[in-house]
Short mmCIF file of C-alpha atoms in Angstrom, two decimals:
data_model
loop_
_atom_site.label_atom_id
_atom_site.label_comp_id
_atom_site.label_asym_id
_atom_site.label_seq_id
_atom_site.Cartn_x
_atom_site.Cartn_y
_atom_site.Cartn_z
CA GLY A 243 21.04 -9.27 -45.44
CA GLU A 244 22.30 -6.69 -47.89
CA ASN A 245 26.07 -6.67 -48.14
CA VAL A 246 28.84 -5.17 -50.27
CA GLU A 247 32.33 -6.64 -50.21
CA GLN A 248 35.24 -4.54 -51.47
CA HIS A 249 38.77 -5.63 -52.37
CA PRO A 250 41.59 -4.95 -51.89
CA SER A 251 41.61 -2.99 -48.65
CA THR A 252 44.88 -1.31 -49.62
CA LEU A 253 46.47 -0.80 -53.02
CA SER A 254 49.82 0.75 -53.87
CA VAL A 255 50.77 1.57 -57.46
CA GLN A 256 53.42 3.56 -59.26
CA GLU A 257 52.43 6.80 -60.87
CA GLY A 258 51.23 6.13 -64.40
CA ASP A 259 50.10 2.57 -63.67
CA SER A 260 46.49 1.44 -63.58
CA ALA A 261 44.51 0.64 -60.45
CA VAL A 262 41.52 -1.67 -60.17
CA ILE A 263 39.16 -1.98 -57.21
CA LYS A 264 36.50 -4.67 -57.12
CA CYS A 265 33.19 -4.98 -55.31
CA THR A 266 30.57 -7.67 -55.04
CA TYR A 267 27.01 -7.18 -53.85
CA SER A 268 24.44 -9.56 -52.46
CA ASP A 269 21.07 -8.10 -53.48
CA SER A 270 20.30 -9.03 -57.09
CA ALA A 271 17.69 -6.26 -57.17
CA SER A 272 20.30 -3.52 -56.60
CA ASN A 273 20.21 -1.16 -59.56
CA TYR A 274 22.53 1.76 -58.75
CA PHE A 275 26.26 1.56 -58.04
CA PRO A 276 28.16 4.74 -57.13
CA TRP A 277 31.82 5.15 -56.30
CA TYR A 278 33.01 7.73 -53.80
CA LYS A 279 36.46 9.17 -53.24
CA GLN A 280 37.49 10.41 -49.82
CA GLU A 281 40.68 12.37 -49.41
CA LEU A 282 42.34 12.50 -46.02
CA GLY A 283 40.25 14.51 -43.58
CA LYS A 284 37.60 15.31 -46.18
CA ARG A 285 34.09 14.17 -46.95
CA PRO A 286 33.30 11.39 -49.45
CA GLN A 287 32.50 12.71 -52.92
CA LEU A 288 30.94 10.94 -55.85
CA ILE A 289 33.35 10.32 -58.73
CA ILE A 290 31.33 8.05 -60.98
CA ASP A 291 28.20 5.91 -60.88
CA ILE A 292 26.53 3.30 -63.02
CA ARG A 293 23.00 2.00 -63.30
CA SER A 294 22.00 -1.59 -63.86
CA ASN A 295 20.97 -1.08 -67.49
CA VAL A 296 24.56 -0.15 -68.44
CA GLY A 297 27.61 -2.42 -68.52
CA GLU A 298 30.35 0.18 -68.59
CA LYS A 299 30.79 3.89 -68.07
CA LYS A 300 33.86 6.08 -68.57
CA ASP A 301 34.82 9.54 -67.45
CA GLN A 302 38.30 10.56 -68.56
CA ARG A 303 40.74 8.37 -66.61
CA ILE A 304 38.16 6.51 -64.57
CA ALA A 305 35.75 3.80 -65.65
CA VAL A 306 33.33 1.47 -63.95
CA THR A 307 32.19 -1.91 -65.21
CA LEU A 308 29.19 -3.88 -64.02
CA ASN A 309 28.51 -7.60 -64.31
CA LYS A 310 24.95 -8.16 -63.11
CA THR A 311 25.08 -11.90 -63.57
CA ALA A 312 28.07 -12.24 -61.28
CA LYS A 313 26.90 -9.37 -59.06
CA HIS A 314 30.15 -7.51 -59.15
CA PHE A 315 31.38 -4.15 -60.33
CA SER A 316 34.81 -2.60 -60.60
CA LEU A 317 36.50 0.79 -60.67
CA HIS A 318 39.38 1.27 -63.08
CA ILE A 319 41.74 4.22 -62.85
CA THR A 320 44.26 4.60 -65.65
CA GLU A 321 47.43 6.71 -65.72
CA THR A 322 47.29 7.18 -61.98
CA GLN A 323 48.57 10.40 -60.47
CA PRO A 324 49.57 11.24 -56.89
CA GLU A 325 46.34 13.21 -56.45
CA ASP A 326 44.44 9.96 -56.97
CA SER A 327 45.72 8.84 -53.56
CA ALA A 328 42.64 8.54 -51.33
CA VAL A 329 40.15 6.07 -49.91
CA TYR A 330 37.64 4.79 -52.44
CA PHE A 331 34.25 3.40 -51.49
CA CYS A 332 31.89 1.42 -53.64
CA ALA A 333 28.20 1.25 -52.83
CA ALA A 334 25.06 -0.47 -54.02
CA SER A 335 21.45 0.60 -53.71
CA ALA A 336 19.26 -1.29 -51.30
CA PRO A 337 16.02 -1.60 -53.26
CA ARG A 338 14.36 -4.08 -50.94
CA SER A 339 14.05 -1.12 -48.58
CA SER A 340 11.83 0.54 -51.13
CA ASN A 341 12.03 4.23 -51.85
CA THR A 342 14.47 5.08 -49.08
CA GLY A 343 17.51 6.19 -51.05
CA LYS A 344 19.60 3.81 -48.98
CA LEU A 345 23.06 2.79 -50.11
CA ILE A 346 25.13 -0.06 -48.73
CA PHE A 347 28.84 0.83 -48.71
CA GLY A 348 31.86 -1.38 -49.07
CA GLN A 349 34.64 -1.23 -46.50
CA GLY A 350 36.84 1.05 -48.56
CA THR A 351 40.15 0.77 -50.42
CA THR A 352 43.11 2.95 -49.55
CA LEU A 353 44.91 3.76 -52.79
CA GLN A 354 48.46 5.08 -52.66
CA VAL A 355 50.05 6.35 -55.83
CA LYS A 356 53.82 6.58 -55.53
CA PRO A 357 55.56 9.32 -57.55
CA ASP B 55 29.56 22.21 -50.68
CA ALA B 56 27.95 24.90 -48.55
CA GLY B 57 24.60 23.20 -49.23
CA ILE B 58 25.01 20.71 -46.41
CA THR B 59 26.63 21.65 -43.14
CA GLN B 60 27.30 19.93 -39.86
CA SER B 61 27.95 21.30 -36.40
CA PRO B 62 29.97 21.08 -34.36
CA ARG B 63 32.93 19.94 -36.45
CA TYR B 64 34.73 18.62 -33.39
CA LYS B 65 33.32 17.55 -30.06
CA ILE B 66 34.82 16.03 -26.94
CA THR B 67 32.43 14.73 -24.33
CA GLU B 68 32.36 12.34 -21.41
CA THR B 69 30.74 8.96 -21.01
CA GLY B 70 27.09 9.24 -20.06
CA ARG B 71 26.51 12.73 -21.41
CA GLN B 72 23.92 13.55 -24.03
CA VAL B 73 25.28 14.94 -27.28
CA THR B 74 23.44 16.30 -30.31
CA LEU B 75 25.04 16.57 -33.72
CA MET B 76 23.39 18.95 -36.13
CA CYS B 77 22.92 18.61 -39.87
CA HIS B 78 21.43 21.27 -42.13
CA GLN B 79 20.92 21.25 -45.89
CA THR B 80 19.71 24.05 -48.12
CA TRP B 81 18.70 22.01 -51.17
CA SER B 82 15.32 20.82 -49.86
CA HIS B 83 16.42 17.25 -50.48
CA SER B 84 13.84 14.75 -49.27
CA TYR B 85 16.28 12.08 -48.15
CA MET B 86 18.78 12.48 -45.35
CA PHE B 87 21.17 10.02 -43.74
CA TRP B 88 23.51 9.68 -40.80
CA TYR B 89 26.64 7.53 -41.08
CA ARG B 90 29.49 6.77 -38.77
CA GLN B 91 32.95 6.07 -40.10
CA ASP B 92 35.42 3.91 -38.23
CA LEU B 93 38.65 2.36 -39.43
CA GLY B 94 38.00 -0.98 -41.05
CA HIS B 95 34.24 -0.52 -41.20
CA GLY B 96 33.75 2.03 -43.93
CA LEU B 97 30.53 4.01 -43.75
CA ARG B 98 27.80 2.47 -41.65
CA LEU B 99 24.26 3.79 -41.76
CA ILE B 100 22.82 4.82 -38.40
CA TYR B 101 19.45 6.33 -39.33
CA TYR B 102 17.82 7.73 -42.41
CA SER B 103 14.81 9.81 -43.30
CA ALA B 104 12.72 9.89 -46.47
CA ALA B 105 10.90 13.11 -45.56
CA ALA B 106 9.98 15.30 -42.62
CA ASP B 107 8.56 13.22 -39.78
CA ILE B 108 9.61 9.94 -41.48
CA THR B 109 12.67 8.23 -40.05
CA ASP B 110 13.92 4.67 -39.91
CA LYS B 111 16.78 2.64 -38.49
CA GLY B 112 19.87 1.77 -40.42
CA GLU B 113 22.57 -0.79 -39.72
CA VAL B 114 23.79 0.51 -36.32
CA PRO B 115 20.99 2.51 -34.60
CA ASP B 116 21.49 1.46 -30.98
CA GLY B 117 22.26 4.38 -28.67
CA TYR B 118 21.15 7.02 -31.18
CA VAL B 119 17.98 9.01 -31.66
CA VAL B 120 16.97 11.19 -34.61
CA SER B 121 14.20 13.58 -35.44
CA ARG B 122 13.15 15.46 -38.55
CA SER B 123 10.57 18.11 -37.88
CA LYS B 124 11.77 20.20 -40.83
CA THR B 125 12.98 19.04 -44.22
CA GLU B 126 16.29 20.90 -43.92
CA ASN B 127 17.38 19.64 -40.49
CA PHE B 128 18.23 16.15 -39.30
CA PRO B 129 19.80 16.15 -35.83
CA LEU B 130 21.40 13.05 -34.34
CA THR B 131 21.37 12.62 -30.56
CA LEU B 132 23.50 10.29 -28.51
CA GLU B 133 21.33 9.87 -25.43
CA SER B 134 24.11 8.60 -23.14
CA ALA B 135 27.44 8.65 -24.91
CA THR B 136 29.76 5.64 -24.69
CA ARG B 137 33.41 5.27 -25.70
CA SER B 138 32.39 2.98 -28.53
CA GLN B 139 30.58 5.94 -30.09
CA THR B 140 33.87 7.74 -30.65
CA SER B 141 33.85 8.13 -34.41
CA VAL B 142 33.53 10.49 -37.33
CA TYR B 143 29.90 11.18 -38.16
CA PHE B 144 28.74 12.16 -41.62
CA CYS B 145 25.37 13.48 -42.58
CA ALA B 146 24.25 13.14 -46.20
CA SER B 147 21.29 14.14 -48.33
CA SER B 148 19.83 13.00 -51.62
CA VAL B 149 17.09 14.22 -53.88
CA ALA B 150 16.09 10.81 -55.20
CA GLY B 151 14.75 7.69 -53.60
CA GLN B 152 15.13 4.12 -54.78
CA GLY B 153 18.87 4.54 -54.36
CA LEU B 154 19.12 6.24 -57.72
CA GLY B 155 20.49 9.58 -56.69
CA GLU B 156 23.85 10.88 -55.58
CA GLN B 157 24.24 11.32 -51.86
CA PHE B 158 25.93 14.58 -50.90
CA PHE B 159 27.93 14.42 -47.72
CA GLY B 160 28.48 17.06 -45.10
CA PRO B 161 31.99 17.86 -43.81
CA GLY B 162 31.70 15.49 -40.86
CA THR B 163 31.83 15.76 -37.07
CA ARG B 164 34.69 14.16 -35.20
CA LEU B 165 33.33 13.00 -31.84
CA THR B 166 35.52 11.79 -29.00
CA VAL B 167 33.92 10.22 -25.94
CA LEU B 168 36.25 10.06 -22.94
#
C-alpha cells in the first residue's frame, strides 16, 4: 500500500549548522510533497511544498529537493536557529485514491537545535 | 488559524462511553480529514470527506464513525471508547483534491480514555 518512510527519527545539531531530513515514498504516481512543522503542543503547519514537475524549491533558509526516479525527497534547513526545534513531517499525495486530497505522512523527525 | 476549530480541546472519558469530537471550518473547504497522533506513529488518517455526505475510511477507521451533513462540520464519534484510543486528534481541511492543496490543521483535541 501507500507508504512514506522518514529518517532520521531524531536529529540534534548545533545552532548555525545545517539539518537534512529525508523521506521516501512508495507510490510513483504521487505528485505533491508537503513538509509540516509542529512545535510542542501546537498544530502541524505547512512550511514548504513541492510538486512533481519541480526538482528543487527554496524559501529563505529552507529548501526541498525531489528525486522522482528514486522516489525520495528531502528537507534542508541551513543556518539553524533554536526556534527551528520542532517535529517535522513529510507527506506525499495519494493519487491512487483519486480526488480525495489524501496525504500519507511520514513518522516525523524531532529536530533539536542546541544554542 | 481561527478558520478551523475543534472542541473540546481536552477530554477525559471512561472505557465504553461514547465521545464526539467536533470540527468546524469557516473556509467552505470541500475536503476534511481526521487524524490521530501517537508517539512513534506520526499522523494517521482515520476518516476523510471530499464533500458533504461523502465520507471514506482512512488508515485506522475501526471504532470511529463520522458524518458530514454540512460542509463546515465534520464530527468524529468514538462509539465505545477504548484505552487504545487515547491520543491527540487533529481535524484538517483543504480546498483542493488530488492531494495538491495545503491541509490546514485545527488545534487538536487531547483525549484520554481511562
